[in-house]
Every structure is written in C-alpha cells, then in structure tokens.
N, CA, C and O atoms as CSV, one atom per row, in Angstrom:
chain,resi,resn,atom,element,x,y,z
A,1,MET,N,N,-21.132,11.402,-10.673
A,1,MET,CA,C,-21.187,10.038,-10.206
A,1,MET,C,C,-21.703,9.168,-11.345
A,1,MET,O,O,-22.710,9.498,-11.973
A,2,SER,N,N,-21.024,8.070,-11.611
A,2,SER,CA,C,-21.449,7.186,-12.688
A,2,SER,C,C,-22.705,6.431,-12.288
A,2,SER,O,O,-22.980,6.264,-11.100
A,3,SER,N,N,-23.469,5.974,-13.275
A,3,SER,CA,C,-24.705,5.248,-12.973
A,3,SER,C,C,-24.408,3.942,-12.257
A,3,SER,O,O,-25.208,3.487,-11.439
A,4,LYS,N,N,-23.272,3.338,-12.553
A,4,LYS,CA,C,-22.877,2.092,-11.895
A,4,LYS,C,C,-22.715,2.323,-10.391
A,4,LYS,O,O,-23.182,1.520,-9.583
A,5,VAL,N,N,-22.051,3.422,-10.019
A,5,VAL,CA,C,-21.844,3.739,-8.611
A,5,VAL,C,C,-23.161,4.110,-7.955
A,5,VAL,O,O,-23.397,3.717,-6.813
A,6,SER,N,N,-24.030,4.853,-8.631
A,6,SER,CA,C,-25.275,5.303,-8.020
A,6,SER,C,C,-26.234,4.147,-7.750
A,6,SER,O,O,-27.149,4.292,-6.939
A,7,GLN,N,N,-26.048,3.011,-8.405
A,7,GLN,CA,C,-26.911,1.857,-8.188
A,7,GLN,C,C,-26.422,0.967,-7.052
A,7,GLN,O,O,-27.122,0.029,-6.669
A,8,MET,N,N,-25.254,1.231,-6.511
A,8,MET,CA,C,-24.691,0.425,-5.428
A,8,MET,C,C,-25.347,0.791,-4.099
A,8,MET,O,O,-25.837,1.909,-3.934
A,9,PRO,N,N,-25.357,-0.152,-3.147
A,9,PRO,CA,C,-25.791,0.195,-1.794
A,9,PRO,C,C,-24.880,1.284,-1.226
A,9,PRO,O,O,-23.727,1.409,-1.638
A,10,ARG,N,N,-25.399,2.069,-0.280
A,10,ARG,CA,C,-24.626,3.185,0.283
A,10,ARG,C,C,-23.248,2.757,0.784
A,10,ARG,O,O,-22.252,3.427,0.516
A,11,ARG,N,N,-23.194,1.648,1.505
A,11,ARG,CA,C,-21.908,1.200,2.061
A,11,ARG,C,C,-20.904,0.942,0.941
A,11,ARG,O,O,-19.746,1.351,1.035
A,12,ALA,N,N,-21.343,0.265,-0.118
A,12,ALA,CA,C,-20.442,-0.029,-1.224
A,12,ALA,C,C,-19.983,1.254,-1.893
A,12,ALA,O,O,-18.820,1.367,-2.280
A,13,ARG,N,N,-20.886,2.233,-2.036
A,13,ARG,CA,C,-20.497,3.515,-2.627
A,13,ARG,C,C,-19.445,4.200,-1.777
A,13,ARG,O,O,-18.484,4.759,-2.306
A,14,SER,N,N,-19.616,4.160,-0.461
A,14,SER,CA,C,-18.640,4.782,0.433
A,14,SER,C,C,-17.275,4.138,0.276
A,14,SER,O,O,-16.258,4.829,0.222
A,15,LEU,N,N,-17.253,2.820,0.202
A,15,LEU,CA,C,-15.983,2.112,0.033
A,15,LEU,C,C,-15.371,2.415,-1.332
A,15,LEU,O,O,-14.151,2.517,-1.463
A,16,THR,N,N,-16.218,2.558,-2.341
A,16,THR,CA,C,-15.725,2.890,-3.681
A,16,THR,C,C,-15.115,4.280,-3.709
A,16,THR,O,O,-14.038,4.475,-4.271
A,17,TYR,N,N,-15.796,5.250,-3.107
A,17,TYR,CA,C,-15.251,6.611,-3.060
A,17,TYR,C,C,-13.937,6.644,-2.285
A,17,TYR,O,O,-12.977,7.288,-2.707
A,18,PHE,N,N,-13.898,5.948,-1.150
A,18,PHE,CA,C,-12.670,5.899,-0.365
A,18,PHE,C,C,-11.538,5.286,-1.192
A,18,PHE,O,O,-10.428,5.816,-1.227
A,19,GLY,N,N,-11.827,4.180,-1.848
A,19,GLY,CA,C,-10.821,3.511,-2.672
A,19,GLY,C,C,-10.317,4.382,-3.805
A,19,GLY,O,O,-9.125,4.376,-4.115
A,20,GLU,N,N,-11.225,5.137,-4.428
A,20,GLU,CA,C,-10.817,6.052,-5.497
A,20,GLU,C,C,-9.889,7.131,-4.945
A,20,GLU,O,O,-8.920,7.517,-5.598
A,21,ASN,N,N,-10.189,7.612,-3.746
A,21,ASN,CA,C,-9.329,8.626,-3.125
A,21,ASN,C,C,-7.940,8.062,-2.834
A,21,ASN,O,O,-6.934,8.733,-3.065
A,22,VAL,N,N,-7.884,6.833,-2.330
A,22,VAL,CA,C,-6.586,6.202,-2.064
A,22,VAL,C,C,-5.805,6.070,-3.370
A,22,VAL,O,O,-4.614,6.377,-3.419
A,23,ARG,N,N,-6.473,5.614,-4.423
A,23,ARG,CA,C,-5.809,5.436,-5.717
A,23,ARG,C,C,-5.268,6.778,-6.235
A,23,ARG,O,O,-4.135,6.851,-6.711
A,24,LYS,N,N,-6.078,7.829,-6.141
A,24,LYS,CA,C,-5.637,9.153,-6.606
A,24,LYS,C,C,-4.422,9.641,-5.814
A,24,LYS,O,O,-3.435,10.098,-6.392
A,25,MET,N,N,-4.505,9.539,-4.491
A,25,MET,CA,C,-3.404,10.018,-3.649
A,25,MET,C,C,-2.149,9.173,-3.856
A,25,MET,O,O,-1.031,9.686,-3.800
A,26,ARG,N,N,-2.339,7.888,-4.092
A,26,ARG,CA,C,-1.185,7.028,-4.378
A,26,ARG,C,C,-0.529,7.458,-5.677
A,26,ARG,O,O,0.698,7.493,-5.775
A,27,GLY,N,N,-1.340,7.786,-6.676
A,27,GLY,CA,C,-0.809,8.256,-7.953
A,27,GLY,C,C,-0.052,9.560,-7.811
A,27,GLY,O,O,1.020,9.739,-8.389
A,28,VAL,N,N,-0.624,10.473,-7.031
A,28,VAL,CA,C,0.041,11.760,-6.787
A,28,VAL,C,C,1.376,11.544,-6.089
A,28,VAL,O,O,2.349,12.247,-6.362
A,29,SER,N,N,1.418,10.572,-5.190
A,29,SER,CA,C,2.647,10.276,-4.454
A,29,SER,C,C,3.648,9.479,-5.272
A,29,SER,O,O,4.799,9.324,-4.864
A,30,GLY,N,N,3.218,8.969,-6.428
A,30,GLY,CA,C,4.113,8.195,-7.275
A,30,GLY,C,C,4.411,6.805,-6.748
A,30,GLY,O,O,5.439,6.216,-7.081
A,31,LEU,N,N,3.520,6.282,-5.932
A,31,LEU,CA,C,3.738,4.963,-5.342
A,31,LEU,C,C,2.950,3.888,-6.086
A,31,LEU,O,O,1.834,4.127,-6.548
A,32,THR,N,N,3.537,2.718,-6.195
A,32,THR,CA,C,2.803,1.559,-6.692
A,32,THR,C,C,2.023,0.968,-5.516
A,32,THR,O,O,2.246,1.338,-4.363
A,33,GLN,N,N,1.123,0.062,-5.816
A,33,GLN,CA,C,0.418,-0.637,-4.735
A,33,GLN,C,C,1.406,-1.413,-3.872
A,33,GLN,O,O,1.249,-1.486,-2.653
A,34,VAL,N,N,2.411,-1.984,-4.497
A,34,VAL,CA,C,3.422,-2.747,-3.760
A,34,VAL,C,C,4.184,-1.831,-2.807
A,34,VAL,O,O,4.371,-2.162,-1.636
A,35,ARG,N,N,4.616,-0.696,-3.305
A,35,ARG,CA,C,5.395,0.236,-2.474
A,35,ARG,C,C,4.541,0.814,-1.343
A,35,ARG,O,O,5.010,0.936,-0.211
A,36,LEU,N,N,3.294,1.169,-1.644
A,36,LEU,CA,C,2.399,1.667,-0.598
A,36,LEU,C,C,2.201,0.580,0.459
A,36,LEU,O,O,2.235,0.857,1.658
A,37,GLY,N,N,1.995,-0.648,0.009
A,37,GLY,CA,C,1.848,-1.754,0.947
A,37,GLY,C,C,3.069,-1.931,1.823
A,37,GLY,O,O,2.944,-2.134,3.031
A,38,ASP,N,N,4.255,-1.857,1.226
A,38,ASP,CA,C,5.494,-1.974,2.005
A,38,ASP,C,C,5.577,-0.883,3.069
A,38,ASP,O,O,5.857,-1.161,4.235
A,39,LYS,N,N,5.334,0.346,2.661
A,39,LYS,CA,C,5.461,1.481,3.586
A,39,LYS,C,C,4.408,1.457,4.690
A,39,LYS,O,O,4.670,1.894,5.810
A,40,ALA,N,N,3.205,0.941,4.370
A,40,ALA,CA,C,2.119,0.901,5.357
A,40,ALA,C,C,2.035,-0.449,6.069
A,40,ALA,O,O,1.153,-0.668,6.900
A,41,ASP,N,N,2.957,-1.348,5.738
A,41,ASP,CA,C,2.977,-2.699,6.312
A,41,ASP,C,C,1.665,-3.439,6.027
A,41,ASP,O,O,1.075,-4.065,6.908
A,42,LEU,N,N,1.229,-3.345,4.763
A,42,LEU,CA,C,0.014,-4.013,4.301
A,42,LEU,C,C,0.327,-4.795,3.033
A,42,LEU,O,O,1.224,-4.426,2.275
A,43,ASP,N,N,-0.406,-5.861,2.808
A,43,ASP,CA,C,-0.212,-6.652,1.601
A,43,ASP,C,C,-0.724,-5.866,0.392
A,43,ASP,O,O,-1.768,-5.220,0.482
A,44,PRO,N,N,-0.014,-5.907,-0.726
A,44,PRO,CA,C,-0.467,-5.178,-1.921
A,44,PRO,C,C,-1.849,-5.623,-2.403
A,44,PRO,O,O,-2.586,-4.824,-2.980
A,45,THR,N,N,-2.203,-6.876,-2.175
A,45,THR,CA,C,-3.546,-7.315,-2.578
A,45,THR,C,C,-4.617,-6.663,-1.706
A,45,THR,O,O,-5.745,-6.459,-2.155
A,46,TYR,N,N,-4.269,-6.340,-0.470
A,46,TYR,CA,C,-5.190,-5.614,0.412
A,46,TYR,C,C,-5.368,-4.180,-0.107
A,46,TYR,O,O,-6.481,-3.656,-0.137
A,47,ILE,N,N,-4.266,-3.562,-0.511
A,47,ILE,CA,C,-4.331,-2.216,-1.101
A,47,ILE,C,C,-5.229,-2.249,-2.334
A,47,ILE,O,O,-6.072,-1.370,-2.515
A,48,SER,N,N,-5.051,-3.252,-3.174
A,48,SER,CA,C,-5.877,-3.405,-4.370
A,48,SER,C,C,-7.356,-3.514,-3.998
A,48,SER,O,O,-8.207,-2.887,-4.629
A,49,GLY,N,N,-7.652,-4.303,-2.983
A,49,GLY,CA,C,-9.037,-4.461,-2.529
A,49,GLY,C,C,-9.629,-3.160,-2.020
A,49,GLY,O,O,-10.800,-2.871,-2.264
A,50,ILE,N,N,-8.828,-2.372,-1.315
A,50,ILE,CA,C,-9.287,-1.060,-0.850
A,50,ILE,C,C,-9.607,-0.183,-2.049
A,50,ILE,O,O,-10.669,0.436,-2.105
A,51,GLU,N,N,-8.698,-0.128,-3.001
A,51,GLU,CA,C,-8.884,0.741,-4.168
A,51,GLU,C,C,-10.077,0.316,-5.022
A,51,GLU,O,O,-10.697,1.153,-5.679
A,52,ARG,N,N,-10.401,-0.967,-5.018
A,52,ARG,CA,C,-11.551,-1.452,-5.788
A,52,ARG,C,C,-12.856,-1.353,-5.002
A,52,ARG,O,O,-13.929,-1.622,-5.543
A,53,GLY,N,N,-12.771,-0.971,-3.736
A,53,GLY,CA,C,-13.974,-0.811,-2.920
A,53,GLY,C,C,-14.535,-2.110,-2.379
A,53,GLY,O,O,-15.707,-2.169,-2.009
A,54,VAL,N,N,-13.713,-3.160,-2.325
A,54,VAL,CA,C,-14.188,-4.439,-1.808
A,54,VAL,C,C,-13.675,-4.723,-0.395
A,54,VAL,O,O,-14.079,-5.705,0.226
A,55,ARG,N,N,-12.803,-3.884,0.101
A,55,ARG,CA,C,-12.305,-3.990,1.472
A,55,ARG,C,C,-12.833,-2.832,2.291
A,55,ARG,O,O,-13.004,-1.724,1.783
A,56,ASN,N,N,-13.088,-3.095,3.558
A,56,ASN,CA,C,-13.564,-2.079,4.485
A,56,ASN,C,C,-12.479,-1.891,5.551
A,56,ASN,O,O,-12.521,-2.536,6.598
A,57,PRO,N,N,-11.507,-1.008,5.287
A,57,PRO,CA,C,-10.374,-0.876,6.208
A,57,PRO,C,C,-10.777,-0.247,7.538
A,57,PRO,O,O,-11.696,0.570,7.608
A,58,SER,N,N,-10.072,-0.646,8.581
A,58,SER,CA,C,-10.298,-0.086,9.911
A,58,SER,C,C,-9.733,1.332,9.983
A,58,SER,O,O,-8.993,1.769,9.102
A,59,LEU,N,N,-10.091,2.023,11.028
A,59,LEU,CA,C,-9.568,3.378,11.242
A,59,LEU,C,C,-8.042,3.357,11.359
A,59,LEU,O,O,-7.376,4.280,10.890
A,60,LEU,N,N,-7.492,2.329,11.969
A,60,LEU,CA,C,-6.032,2.240,12.091
A,60,LEU,C,C,-5.370,2.098,10.722
A,60,LEU,O,O,-4.326,2.699,10.468
A,61,ILE,N,N,-5.976,1.306,9.846
A,61,ILE,CA,C,-5.440,1.146,8.483
A,61,ILE,C,C,-5.562,2.462,7.722
A,61,ILE,O,O,-4.628,2.874,7.034
A,62,ILE,N,N,-6.711,3.119,7.843
A,62,ILE,CA,C,-6.916,4.407,7.166
A,62,ILE,C,C,-5.871,5.409,7.636
A,62,ILE,O,O,-5.311,6.156,6.834
A,63,SER,N,N,-5.612,5.421,8.935
A,63,SER,CA,C,-4.612,6.332,9.487
A,63,SER,C,C,-3.216,6.026,8.951
A,63,SER,O,O,-2.460,6.945,8.636
A,64,LYS,N,N,-2.867,4.737,8.843
A,64,LYS,CA,C,-1.570,4.339,8.269
A,64,LYS,C,C,-1.444,4.818,6.828
A,64,LYS,O,O,-0.419,5.373,6.431
A,65,LEU,N,N,-2.502,4.594,6.052
A,65,LEU,CA,C,-2.469,5.003,4.645
A,65,LEU,C,C,-2.297,6.515,4.521
A,65,LEU,O,O,-1.504,6.991,3.709
A,66,ALA,N,N,-3.040,7.262,5.328
A,66,ALA,CA,C,-2.942,8.718,5.282
A,66,ALA,C,C,-1.525,9.179,5.615
A,66,ALA,O,O,-0.988,10.073,4.962
A,67,LYS,N,N,-0.928,8.571,6.628
A,67,LYS,CA,C,0.428,8.946,7.029
A,67,LYS,C,C,1.418,8.681,5.903
A,67,LYS,O,O,2.231,9.544,5.575
A,68,VAL,N,N,1.354,7.493,5.311
A,68,VAL,CA,C,2.285,7.140,4.226
A,68,VAL,C,C,2.061,8.039,3.011
A,68,VAL,O,O,3.017,8.439,2.347
A,69,LEU,N,N,0.801,8.355,2.721
A,69,LEU,CA,C,0.485,9.194,1.556
A,69,LEU,C,C,0.700,10.686,1.830
A,69,LEU,O,O,0.658,11.504,0.910
A,70,GLY,N,N,0.929,11.031,3.090
A,70,GLY,CA,C,1.198,12.422,3.446
A,70,GLY,C,C,-0.019,13.323,3.341
A,70,GLY,O,O,0.092,14.498,2.993
A,71,VAL,N,N,-1.184,12.758,3.646
A,71,VAL,CA,C,-2.421,13.539,3.591
A,71,VAL,C,C,-3.195,13.324,4.887
A,71,VAL,O,O,-2.995,12.319,5.569
A,72,PRO,N,N,-4.084,14.268,5.233
A,72,PRO,CA,C,-4.935,14.042,6.401
A,72,PRO,C,C,-5.946,12.930,6.117
A,72,PRO,O,O,-6.316,12.699,4.966
A,73,VAL,N,N,-6.379,12.257,7.153
A,73,VAL,CA,C,-7.398,11.215,7.010
A,73,VAL,C,C,-8.619,11.777,6.281
A,73,VAL,O,O,-9.217,11.090,5.453
A,74,ALA,N,N,-8.988,13.015,6.585
A,74,ALA,CA,C,-10.161,13.633,5.955
A,74,ALA,C,C,-10.035,13.672,4.433
A,74,ALA,O,O,-11.036,13.548,3.727
A,75,LYS,N,N,-8.828,13.843,3.926
A,75,LYS,CA,C,-8.619,13.870,2.473
A,75,LYS,C,C,-8.979,12.531,1.849
A,75,LYS,O,O,-9.566,12.487,0.767
A,76,LEU,N,N,-8.635,11.447,2.516
A,76,LEU,CA,C,-8.966,10.120,1.994
A,76,LEU,C,C,-10.467,9.840,2.086
A,76,LEU,O,O,-10.994,8.998,1.359
A,77,CYS,N,N,-11.142,10.546,2.975
A,77,CYS,CA,C,-12.575,10.309,3.200
A,77,CYS,C,C,-13.474,11.280,2.447
A,77,CYS,O,O,-14.692,11.245,2.624
A,78,GLU,N,N,-12.910,12.143,1.615
A,78,GLU,CA,C,-13.735,13.092,0.866
A,78,GLU,C,C,-14.744,12.346,-0.005
A,78,GLU,O,O,-14.396,11.394,-0.705
A,79,GLY,N,N,-15.990,12.791,0.049
A,79,GLY,CA,C,-17.043,12.180,-0.754
A,79,GLY,C,C,-17.677,10.959,-0.128
A,79,GLY,O,O,-18.688,10.461,-0.625
A,80,VAL,N,N,-17.095,10.466,0.966
A,80,VAL,CA,C,-17.653,9.298,1.643
A,80,VAL,C,C,-18.831,9.753,2.492
A,80,VAL,O,O,-18.722,10.680,3.295
A,81,ARG,N,N,-19.949,9.085,2.296
A,81,ARG,CA,C,-21.166,9.395,3.060
A,81,ARG,C,C,-21.642,8.120,3.721
A,81,ARG,O,O,-21.596,7.045,3.122
A,82,GLU,N,N,-22.095,8.238,4.945
A,82,GLU,CA,C,-22.657,7.134,5.730
A,82,GLU,C,C,-21.992,5.838,5.437
A,82,GLU,O,O,-22.352,4.814,6.017
C-alpha cells in the first residue's frame, strides 16, 4: 500500500481499492472507459470517477460492472475494508 493511500480516511481507501480493481478488470477485458460505460449503461465520466476513487457506486452499479466485466462482485471488492 502506498503512503498516499495509507494516509486517506478508511472510506476513501475503500473507494480507491475498488476503483483500482475496476481499472484492472477493465484492462483485462480490453475495454475502454467509454466501452465499459456503454455496456453498463453508465457515463464514461462516472466510470472514471469510480476508477479514481471519487465516486461511491451503489450495489446495483457494482453488480452491473461485475456482469459486464465477467467477474463476481467479490472480485471487484477485493481489498476493500469497511
């Protein structure tokens, strides 16, 4: 864990870890933010916000992302604490 992340409040760290997982899975899937947004019916700027850890997506959004990325919700939540 980088020192920058360790200095963040817990909630921000959780969102950052979640966003990093989305970015990694999107890369593995070969999707751009635009394409992921199209497939999940989300704006690409919202996807960007999730990946940067500044958005707090709902469970329904997380489920949509997992479905489009072809991974279980738990995979996107790895490393997320409280």
